[in-house]
Structure formats: structure tokens, C-alpha cells
Amino acid sequence: MGTKRQPGPEGINKGLRLKCVNRQQMILRAVDVEKLIEADHAARAIWELVGRLDLSGFTAEIESVEGEAGRPAYDPRLLISLWIYAYSEGVSSAREVGRRCEYHPAYQWLTGCEGVNHHSLSDFRVEHQAALDELFAQVLGVLSAEGPITLERVMHDGTKVKALASGKSFRREPTLREHLEQARERVREMGDPRQEEVSARQAKAQERAARERVERLERALDEVQKGQVAEPRRKRRKEPRVSETEPEARFMKQSGGGYAPCHNLQISTDAAHALIVGVSVTPSANDEGQLPPALEEVKRNLGRLPQQVVVDAGFTTKETILAMAERQVELIGPRMEASERSRPRRGIDPAFAHAAFVYDATRDTYLCPAGHELTHQGTRRHQAGVLYHAYQAAASECWGCAYRPQCCRGAGTRHILRSENVPVVAAFVEKMRTAAAQAIYRLRAAVAEFPHAWLKAKIGLRQFRVRGLKKARCEALWACLAYNLAQWVRLRWRVHPAAAPA
Ligand code: SF4
């Protein structure tokens, strides 16, 4: 930067002397990499915590060894730290992470001012699924040992995250077959030597893209043949359709209205410090039946089940209540009442519906509008958590009754069903009537929905960047790792700055 003179205002002889910008120069700078970021920077915390973990699951597949030809591989500790830090900053693009390694102080500190190839970053994110599960469990082990995770109370909830698919990519079976044949033809043509010359790297990329398209179309055809329909019931068409780019995506209702191809991200959160203790991704559009597998995930991660789990109405089916009782996990959720009224039945006058019959608990009979008894005939059906008792009037009374045309359907006599919760479900319903259970349930939303809000608003996980449930789960795990480490930095690292390296 030099100086230049400018003429002063009229009547004043002295001109202004300003520093001017000189971009026509080359400069060399000395960079103290260690001082690129402050002592309590989150990148240091991530690097330090990842360094404590066993990364053998990531290193097992590295083929580059000392004394042999070839480039050295990237250190898994570096790639893990980069991805966790990137997600914590809301960066989920491998290209953007690669770019930031060139100029961003935190990324430069992590890499030691070396560049990192975005292809390597992209592949690393989804190629080590088992090792990533193990990494997530190890981080939870550290957090559990240090105290923030207690598993005394876990709040569980699901949220819809958009899949990497457009609504226009959904096709019926004939179109899928046609496109599959075209994609296979394309793969065959790629082996033709008359094709245009391309570099070895381009050829490999093109071959991989064509092969993956064939695999996706085969999976889509498989899904559509299994009858796995993607549309919600009220929007369902005659012939099922499946996305040819993301066969495992399903149309799910959005919080802002409308439907979009999504995956259902299930998250279990420990209530003590709102740390995520279980992550899964399912194609199910609703949460029914998702709690038992989610708790198995928590058990895999931490070696034990939570003492208590709190969920919303989408989870509290009778099957789930029984499953939690079997696992000896206390369930808190909106109570369900056994239905005492059957649905209106065709051919029966509403005045003679179930409500018109009076139940006598002492005699275990019903009294009909004509004053006759319907006696207990036995338990006719048994669904999970519910007993159905059947009651029937005597044929001689119905056949001689003036109300028969309105009360009985067809030639038979009148019978009605009374549903009754099995003891476990009845006990759950009773418990949820208490003020204590209601008070616990009121805590649910603040804890269970906080990680969802964080992942979507801060980390930007509103749409997956990868295709397929397995890869989507990998991305969800990276985002949840970033969330957990951000909480750990807040709870432990910043509270104990002495833990930071000198
Ligand atoms: S039809 Fe049978 S059940 Fe119905 S009101 Fe008459 S006697 Fe009672």
C-alpha cells in the first residue's frame, strides 16, 4: 500500500495524503497455524475429543502403507473433525468444505493449511456406516462417563426431512421399466470403443453414474412391485408410483402444508442435557410403531434402555404400550381410552345405536331400548391391548319386538361389542390421568423438539444431500454428532478451559 496526494479544498494549498491499494504485488506471509484460532475454539474441542476415540473402524480399509508406492491417505481423525465442524457451522457440501480449507482459519487449523479433496470428503461421509455408528456410540460413551447423559428420562420424536428427490421423479411401473432398459443400454454402450474418447477419470465417473442409475431404477422397480406406494392414502392413485431417483422416499405431510418426498428422522433425546442418544431414518410416513426400534438403537449405543420415555400421541398405540411394559420402560404419553361405542352400522337406526343400550356392570349385561337383556356371549376378538366382549339378545325377544326393523340388520338378532383395555393398557390410561404424569408430559415438547429445531435451523438439515436410507442415516449421524459435540463444548469444554491444549 502506497500513498498519493489529492488536491485540497479550494483556497487550501495542502493536498490530502491517503494510503492507496496496490494489488500489483506478490507478498509472502508467515502464518502461525497454532494461533489461527483462539484457545477455546470449538474446532480444538472437536479435534481433542475425536483424538480420544478409537478410529480403527475407519483406518481398517486404508490401503496406503509405509514403504510402498502410492499417496498417503487422509487421516480419519482429520476428515471426521472436518465433517463435524462443518456440520456444526451449517455446511454440508463437500465442495464447500474443500473451499473453506483454503481460506477459513478454523478449517486451516484443522488441516494444517493443507487442501483436502472434496471427492475424498464426499466419499468418506457415507462409506463407513458401521464405523460411524461406532463413533456415535463412543461419543455417547464419553458423554455418559462425564455425566451429561443419565438415561433417566428420554424424550423421543420424529421429524420429516426432505429426500433428495423431486415430486416429478415419481413414475409408474411401465415408465420405470422403459427407463431401466434405456439405462442398461447406456451402460452397454459405455463399453463400446467407438465411443468418444474421454480421460480415464471421466470415463470412471461416467461409468459409475450410469451404474448407479441402473441400480436406483432396479430398486424403484422392486419397490413398486412390492406395492410400496409413495403417496399418502388420500392422494393415492390407481397405480402406485415410486421415485426413480430416490426409491425409498415417500410423500409426507409438511408442517407448512402440502406433501413432499421425505424420510422420517427419528431422534431420542436424553432429558438431562438435551443430548441425542439415538438416531434412525425410516420411510414410514407416521410415527406409529417407531418407538420400540428406536429404543433398541439407544440400547445399542449406551448398553442399556432408558428408565422412562416420553412421546406424543403419534406413538402411544396399544402395541407400543405393551412393548414398553415388556421392556420395563415407563411410558408417558397422551392417554388412550378404550372405545365404548362401535361405529354406526348400516341398516340400524341411529336411535338404536350402541349408546341406546345401557351396560350393567354388576350383571355384565346390556339393557336394550325395549327393556330386554343382551347377555355376554364371550370374547370374540383379541387385538393387541384390547379385549372385545360380545353381547346378544335372545332370538325369541327380538323376533317378537316392534323395534326389530330399526334395531336388527337382516335376519339375525341384535348383538353389540364392548371393548376393554387389557390390564397393562388400562393401567397406562389410569396413570396418564394423574397430575404427575401430565406434568412430565408437558416437558416433552421443549426437550424433544429442540434438537429438531437445531438440526434444521442451525445445521440446515432440511433436505438430505445423499440418496438412499442408509446414506441418509449417515448424514443424520454426522449432523447429530455435530449437535452433541456442540452441547459438549458448551457444557464441558468452555466450563473447564484448562482442558484446552496450551
Ligand atoms: S330388536 Fe331385540 S334388542 Fe332390539 S329393541 Fe327389540 S328386543 Fe331389544
XYZ file of C-alpha atoms and ligand atoms in Angstrom:
510
model
C 0.000 0.000 0.000
C 1.499 3.377 -1.062
C 0.453 6.982 -0.621
C -0.995 9.522 -3.034
C -1.755 13.205 -2.892
C -5.122 14.750 -3.684
C -5.691 18.479 -4.190
C -7.179 20.146 -1.078
C -10.385 22.213 -0.997
C -10.415 25.488 -2.823
C -8.285 28.093 -1.023
C -6.184 25.491 0.804
C -2.834 24.612 -0.776
C -2.132 21.391 1.157
C -3.458 18.187 -0.583
C -4.693 15.084 1.294
C -2.220 12.229 1.691
C -4.080 8.845 1.574
C -2.938 5.236 1.661
C -3.740 3.655 -1.678
C -4.313 -0.022 -2.505
C -1.642 -1.736 -4.568
C -2.764 -5.092 -5.945
C 0.084 -5.378 -8.424
C 2.409 -7.114 -5.951
C 3.267 -10.555 -4.593
C 3.691 -10.948 -0.838
C 4.813 -13.746 1.426
C 3.201 -14.097 4.822
C 4.326 -16.053 7.854
C 1.375 -17.948 9.377
C 1.465 -19.347 12.888
C -1.038 -22.150 12.311
C -1.497 -22.791 16.015
C -2.622 -19.180 16.516
C -5.126 -19.170 13.659
C -7.902 -19.791 16.182
C -8.321 -18.909 19.842
C -7.555 -21.346 22.676
C -11.175 -22.261 23.407
C -12.298 -22.528 19.765
C -14.817 -25.306 19.034
C -12.513 -26.790 16.352
C -9.906 -27.526 19.060
C -12.555 -29.204 21.209
C -13.700 -31.408 18.310
C -10.109 -32.316 17.402
C -9.312 -33.172 21.015
C -12.441 -35.282 21.568
C -12.057 -37.175 18.269
C -8.430 -37.858 19.229
C -9.628 -39.701 22.321
C -11.713 -42.160 20.295
C -10.816 -45.495 18.751
C -10.902 -44.886 14.980
C -9.818 -48.375 13.924
C -13.132 -48.826 12.088
C -12.092 -46.026 9.721
C -8.433 -46.999 9.386
C -9.111 -50.707 8.702
C -9.806 -50.100 4.993
C -6.839 -47.795 4.321
C -4.519 -49.482 1.800
C -1.727 -46.904 1.822
C 1.171 -48.253 3.956
C 4.717 -47.149 4.741
C 7.404 -48.327 2.310
C 5.018 -48.900 -0.595
C 4.136 -46.792 -3.617
C 1.123 -44.500 -3.664
C -0.076 -41.366 -1.964
C -0.652 -41.345 1.789
C -4.304 -41.435 2.818
C -6.039 -38.643 4.728
C -6.012 -39.174 8.490
C -9.555 -40.252 9.536
C -9.208 -38.005 12.608
C -8.871 -35.032 10.249
C -11.808 -35.970 7.995
C -14.050 -36.726 10.991
C -13.135 -33.430 12.668
C -13.683 -31.535 9.417
C -17.140 -33.008 8.875
C -18.245 -32.499 12.471
C -17.010 -28.919 12.486
C -18.547 -28.240 9.052
C -21.965 -29.568 10.102
C -21.803 -27.566 13.330
C -21.360 -24.466 11.134
C -24.267 -25.454 8.871
C -22.004 -26.563 5.991
C -22.999 -29.900 4.473
C -21.494 -29.591 0.973
C -18.190 -31.430 0.430
C -17.157 -28.832 -2.187
C -17.802 -26.011 0.280
C -15.765 -27.788 2.986
C -12.930 -28.184 0.430
C -13.123 -24.474 -0.442
C -13.103 -23.418 3.229
C -9.947 -25.453 3.808
C -8.219 -22.905 1.543
C -9.134 -19.724 3.411
C -11.110 -20.284 6.640
C -8.887 -20.103 9.782
C -10.694 -22.926 11.666
C -10.538 -25.301 8.681
C -6.913 -24.285 8.038
C -6.056 -25.002 11.671
C -7.668 -28.457 11.368
C -5.844 -29.277 8.099
C -2.563 -27.521 8.960
C -3.171 -25.240 5.938
C -3.297 -28.201 3.535
C -6.058 -28.616 0.975
C -8.480 -31.555 1.154
C -10.049 -33.056 -1.949
C -13.843 -32.740 -1.973
C -14.289 -36.186 -3.583
C -12.473 -37.747 -0.624
C -14.651 -35.777 1.783
C -17.820 -36.760 -0.044
C -16.950 -40.473 -0.155
C -15.794 -40.511 3.468
C -19.152 -39.141 4.660
C -21.142 -42.195 3.507
C -18.620 -45.015 3.045
C -18.052 -46.038 6.670
C -21.528 -46.730 8.015
C -20.576 -49.282 10.677
C -17.571 -47.220 11.813
C -19.779 -44.107 12.000
C -22.283 -45.963 14.214
C -19.380 -46.991 16.439
C -18.074 -43.405 16.510
C -21.502 -42.095 17.559
C -21.680 -44.721 20.322
C -18.148 -43.862 21.512
C -19.015 -40.157 21.766
C -22.094 -41.090 23.793
C -19.866 -43.269 25.981
C -17.623 -40.272 26.711
C -20.632 -38.040 27.441
C -22.171 -40.723 29.649
C -18.915 -41.182 31.595
C -18.578 -37.414 32.115
C -22.150 -37.149 33.418
C -24.332 -35.228 30.928
C -26.210 -38.398 29.893
C -28.241 -40.185 32.568
C -30.940 -42.092 30.589
C -33.361 -41.469 33.484
C -35.781 -39.805 31.081
C -35.656 -39.834 27.277
C -37.922 -37.782 25.029
C -38.491 -39.301 21.593
C -39.969 -37.727 18.472
C -39.778 -37.866 14.692
C -39.400 -35.128 12.101
C -39.735 -35.142 8.325
C -36.617 -34.262 6.334
C -36.911 -33.833 2.568
C -35.322 -36.563 0.489
C -33.026 -35.797 -2.449
C -35.852 -36.292 -4.923
C -38.306 -34.163 -6.845
C -42.027 -34.841 -6.940
C -41.624 -35.080 -10.733
C -39.291 -38.086 -10.418
C -42.161 -40.421 -9.391
C -43.054 -42.952 -12.096
C -45.411 -45.880 -12.589
C -44.151 -49.389 -13.343
C -44.279 -49.238 -17.196
C -42.257 -45.996 -17.280
C -39.754 -47.398 -14.773
C -39.246 -50.472 -16.982
C -38.717 -48.303 -20.053
C -36.191 -46.062 -18.283
C -34.396 -49.087 -16.822
C -33.949 -50.571 -20.287
C -32.588 -47.238 -21.560
C -30.163 -47.026 -18.614
C -28.934 -50.604 -19.206
C -28.428 -49.794 -22.890
C -26.362 -46.778 -21.846
C -24.151 -48.987 -19.659
C -23.656 -51.400 -22.567
C -22.711 -48.524 -24.888
C -20.051 -47.372 -22.438
C -18.016 -50.469 -23.263
C -18.092 -49.610 -26.990
C -14.605 -48.495 -28.186
C -16.211 -46.318 -30.909
C -17.469 -44.003 -28.229
C -15.922 -40.552 -27.877
C -12.525 -40.546 -26.205
C -12.590 -39.262 -22.637
C -9.998 -39.232 -19.880
C -9.717 -42.257 -17.623
C -11.100 -40.235 -14.718
C -14.086 -39.006 -16.735
C -14.775 -42.493 -18.031
C -14.738 -43.881 -14.497
C -17.102 -41.159 -13.269
C -19.477 -41.689 -16.192
C -19.442 -45.444 -15.709
C -20.191 -45.063 -12.003
C -23.041 -42.610 -12.661
C -24.615 -44.925 -15.257
C -24.262 -47.965 -12.991
C -25.800 -46.148 -10.034
C -28.731 -45.042 -12.201
C -29.388 -48.664 -13.184
C -29.215 -49.708 -9.505
C -31.643 -46.956 -8.470
C -34.109 -47.885 -11.218
C -33.898 -51.584 -10.269
C -34.615 -50.643 -6.654
C -37.526 -48.417 -7.737
C -38.986 -51.252 -9.802
C -38.577 -53.591 -6.845
C -40.374 -51.129 -4.539
C -43.260 -50.587 -6.950
C -43.660 -54.353 -7.451
C -43.764 -54.856 -3.678
C -46.624 -52.336 -3.621
C -44.613 -49.795 -1.633
C -46.675 -46.756 -2.562
C -45.161 -43.367 -2.022
C -48.300 -41.260 -1.888
C -50.418 -40.642 1.214
C -53.726 -42.549 1.313
C -55.957 -39.649 0.269
C -53.710 -38.729 -2.671
C -53.091 -42.311 -3.790
C -53.625 -43.084 -7.451
C -54.756 -46.319 -9.068
C -51.257 -47.452 -9.981
C -48.531 -46.935 -7.373
C -45.640 -44.625 -8.221
C -42.080 -44.613 -6.903
C -39.300 -42.080 -7.364
C -36.718 -43.253 -9.898
C -34.007 -41.122 -8.282
C -34.783 -41.928 -4.620
C -36.906 -45.121 -4.460
C -37.071 -45.076 -0.653
C -38.597 -41.581 -0.444
C -42.264 -41.268 0.493
C -44.631 -38.326 0.225
C -45.068 -36.974 3.753
C -47.106 -34.107 5.099
C -45.143 -30.913 5.698
C -45.571 -28.733 8.758
C -46.260 -25.743 6.496
C -48.887 -27.670 4.499
C -48.686 -29.825 1.393
C -46.749 -33.022 0.731
C -43.131 -33.625 -0.335
C -40.843 -36.668 -0.812
C -39.271 -37.160 2.619
C -37.605 -39.522 5.063
C -38.751 -39.748 8.678
C -35.862 -38.869 11.025
C -36.393 -40.366 14.498
C -34.413 -38.851 17.368
C -34.214 -39.906 21.027
C -33.064 -37.125 23.353
C -31.828 -37.551 26.921
C -33.781 -35.074 29.033
C -30.913 -34.249 31.434
C -28.982 -32.022 28.968
C -30.895 -32.491 25.692
C -28.212 -34.755 24.165
C -29.164 -37.050 21.282
C -28.838 -40.714 22.291
C -30.444 -42.442 19.296
C -30.880 -41.700 15.581
C -32.717 -43.615 12.879
C -34.178 -42.830 9.467
C -37.278 -44.649 8.240
C -39.534 -44.449 5.179
C -42.632 -44.582 7.389
C -44.864 -41.527 6.963
C -46.153 -41.739 10.540
C -44.560 -42.454 13.922
C -46.708 -45.443 14.840
C -44.535 -48.418 15.735
C -41.261 -46.456 15.615
C -40.592 -46.347 19.370
C -39.503 -49.992 20.051
C -36.776 -49.995 17.327
C -35.689 -46.508 18.429
C -35.145 -47.740 21.994
C -33.181 -50.729 20.687
C -30.946 -48.162 18.958
C -30.440 -46.365 22.297
C -29.567 -49.696 23.916
C -27.028 -50.464 21.166
C -25.419 -47.066 21.708
C -25.321 -46.997 25.508
C -25.724 -50.609 26.592
C -28.968 -50.031 28.473
C -32.529 -48.851 27.994
C -33.833 -45.572 29.444
C -35.891 -45.752 32.625
C -38.656 -43.553 31.243
C -39.607 -42.468 27.728
C -41.929 -39.582 26.842
C -43.662 -39.439 23.449
C -46.550 -37.672 21.730
C -49.865 -39.114 20.552
C -48.392 -40.491 17.324
C -46.511 -43.176 19.275
C -48.959 -44.276 22.002
C -50.577 -47.221 20.264
C -51.642 -50.194 22.332
C -48.883 -52.282 20.734
C -46.290 -49.728 21.867
C -47.731 -49.623 25.410
C -47.403 -53.415 25.624
C -43.896 -53.356 24.099
C -42.689 -50.780 26.648
C -44.198 -52.794 29.525
C -42.361 -55.873 28.257
C -39.066 -53.931 28.248
C -39.827 -52.454 31.694
C -39.545 -48.901 30.341
C -42.060 -46.457 31.810
C -44.055 -44.829 29.017
C -45.515 -41.321 29.274
C -47.780 -40.065 26.500
C -51.283 -38.841 25.786
C -53.744 -41.316 27.271
C -55.951 -43.505 25.100
C -59.434 -44.508 26.099
C -60.913 -47.809 25.020
C -63.730 -47.108 22.592
C -67.079 -47.910 24.191
C -69.043 -47.034 21.101
C -68.963 -49.006 17.933
C -69.143 -47.205 14.593
C -72.668 -46.566 13.185
C -73.714 -49.711 11.370
C -75.540 -49.713 8.087
C -79.185 -50.775 8.367
C -79.520 -49.770 12.030
C -81.467 -46.673 13.018
C -79.230 -44.183 14.933
C -81.812 -44.249 17.756
C -80.854 -47.913 18.304
C -77.095 -47.430 18.104
C -74.659 -48.671 20.771
C -75.328 -45.636 23.000
C -79.010 -46.554 23.330
C -78.046 -49.771 25.187
C -77.308 -49.445 28.920
C -74.470 -51.550 30.361
C -74.982 -53.153 33.769
C -71.503 -53.882 35.164
C -72.786 -55.968 38.116
C -74.683 -58.379 35.864
C -72.361 -57.936 32.870
C -75.322 -57.444 30.562
C -76.767 -54.711 28.364
C -80.369 -53.476 28.543
C -81.909 -52.716 25.147
C -84.399 -49.845 24.443
C -87.249 -52.397 24.704
C -86.074 -53.369 28.191
C -84.632 -56.801 27.324
C -81.234 -58.105 28.348
C -78.352 -58.815 25.972
C -76.219 -61.458 27.682
C -72.466 -61.980 27.466
C -71.579 -64.484 24.757
C -67.815 -64.462 25.206
C -64.723 -62.705 23.911
C -64.945 -62.737 20.175
C -61.777 -60.981 19.058
C -58.497 -60.008 20.616
C -56.356 -57.267 19.123
C -53.173 -56.021 20.770
C -54.118 -54.382 24.051
C -57.912 -54.712 23.634
C -60.471 -57.375 24.510
C -63.794 -57.377 22.664
C -66.773 -58.786 24.575
C -69.835 -59.806 22.565
C -73.424 -59.479 23.885
C -76.529 -60.813 22.181
C -80.305 -60.552 22.719
C -82.448 -63.683 22.815
C -83.888 -64.536 19.391
C -87.386 -65.026 20.821
C -87.411 -61.429 22.175
C -86.083 -59.775 19.006
C -88.389 -61.669 16.642
C -91.444 -60.535 18.614
C -90.232 -56.947 19.054
C -91.896 -53.980 17.308
C -88.495 -52.212 17.017
C -86.886 -55.034 15.114
C -86.845 -53.287 11.664
C -84.905 -50.332 13.146
C -82.732 -52.351 15.590
C -81.690 -55.511 13.755
C -79.941 -55.889 10.463
C -81.139 -58.690 8.175
C -82.451 -61.929 9.631
C -80.268 -62.124 12.781
C -80.817 -60.939 16.323
C -79.167 -57.863 17.778
C -75.663 -58.117 19.178
C -73.185 -55.474 20.267
C -69.495 -55.394 21.214
C -67.873 -53.896 24.312
C -64.151 -53.173 24.116
C -61.955 -53.326 27.182
C -58.294 -52.491 27.613
C -56.052 -55.303 28.832
C -54.686 -54.582 32.361
C -51.369 -53.102 31.119
C -53.124 -50.636 28.808
C -55.774 -49.852 31.441
C -53.001 -49.095 33.967
C -51.332 -46.764 31.437
C -54.639 -44.923 30.876
C -55.118 -44.557 34.647
C -51.541 -43.301 35.117
C -51.950 -40.662 32.426
C -54.976 -39.270 34.293
C -52.714 -38.284 37.208
C -51.337 -34.745 37.585
C -47.764 -36.075 37.982
C -47.825 -37.854 34.601
C -49.405 -34.831 32.931
C -46.672 -32.588 34.380
C -43.963 -34.835 32.916
C -45.717 -34.893 29.546
C -45.791 -31.099 29.467
C -41.944 -31.123 29.481
C -41.838 -33.171 26.276
C -42.043 -30.559 23.536
C -39.249 -28.329 24.877
C -36.756 -31.233 25.056
C -37.823 -33.485 22.171
C -38.274 -30.743 19.592
C -35.166 -28.721 20.483
C -32.739 -31.000 18.535
C -35.126 -30.981 15.543
C -35.133 -27.188 15.530
C -31.322 -27.068 15.935
C -30.688 -29.588 13.156
C -32.971 -27.758 10.743
C -32.355 -24.112 11.621
C -28.660 -24.088 12.627
C -27.213 -27.123 10.870
C -29.545 -26.725 7.874
C -30.687 -30.355 7.714
C -33.949 -29.587 5.907
C -33.048 -31.820 2.970
C -30.642 -34.741 2.748
C -27.733 -34.293 0.342
C -27.417 -38.035 -0.306
C -29.714 -40.730 -1.693
C -30.913 -43.910 -0.031
C -31.952 -44.566 3.570
C -28.509 -45.867 4.588
C -26.670 -42.815 3.293
C -29.363 -40.505 4.688
C -28.833 -42.127 8.083
C -25.066 -41.475 7.741
C -25.761 -37.806 7.070
C -28.193 -37.665 10.009
C -25.499 -39.213 12.244
C -22.932 -36.566 11.183
C -25.437 -33.813 11.937
C -26.324 -35.361 15.312
C -22.619 -35.799 16.147
C -22.138 -32.092 15.415
C -25.126 -31.288 17.642
C -23.857 -33.466 20.518
C -20.340 -32.069 20.323
C -21.692 -28.511 20.269
C -23.562 -29.331 23.504
C -20.422 -30.962 24.936
C -18.355 -27.861 24.106
C -20.994 -25.725 25.856
C -21.333 -27.998 28.895
C -17.773 -29.223 29.437
C -15.145 -27.596 27.216
C -15.990 -23.959 27.849
C -16.747 -24.672 31.526
C -13.282 -26.235 32.020
C -10.934 -24.144 29.834
C -7.927 -25.799 31.498
C -8.777 -28.819 29.422
C -7.825 -26.879 26.292
C -4.303 -27.548 24.950
C -1.661 -24.902 25.718
S -84.925 -55.837 18.477
Fe -84.176 -57.029 20.189
S -82.518 -55.826 21.016
Fe -83.636 -54.503 19.639
S -85.015 -53.418 20.951
Fe -86.083 -55.172 20.213
S -85.732 -56.761 21.701
Fe -84.302 -55.176 22.100
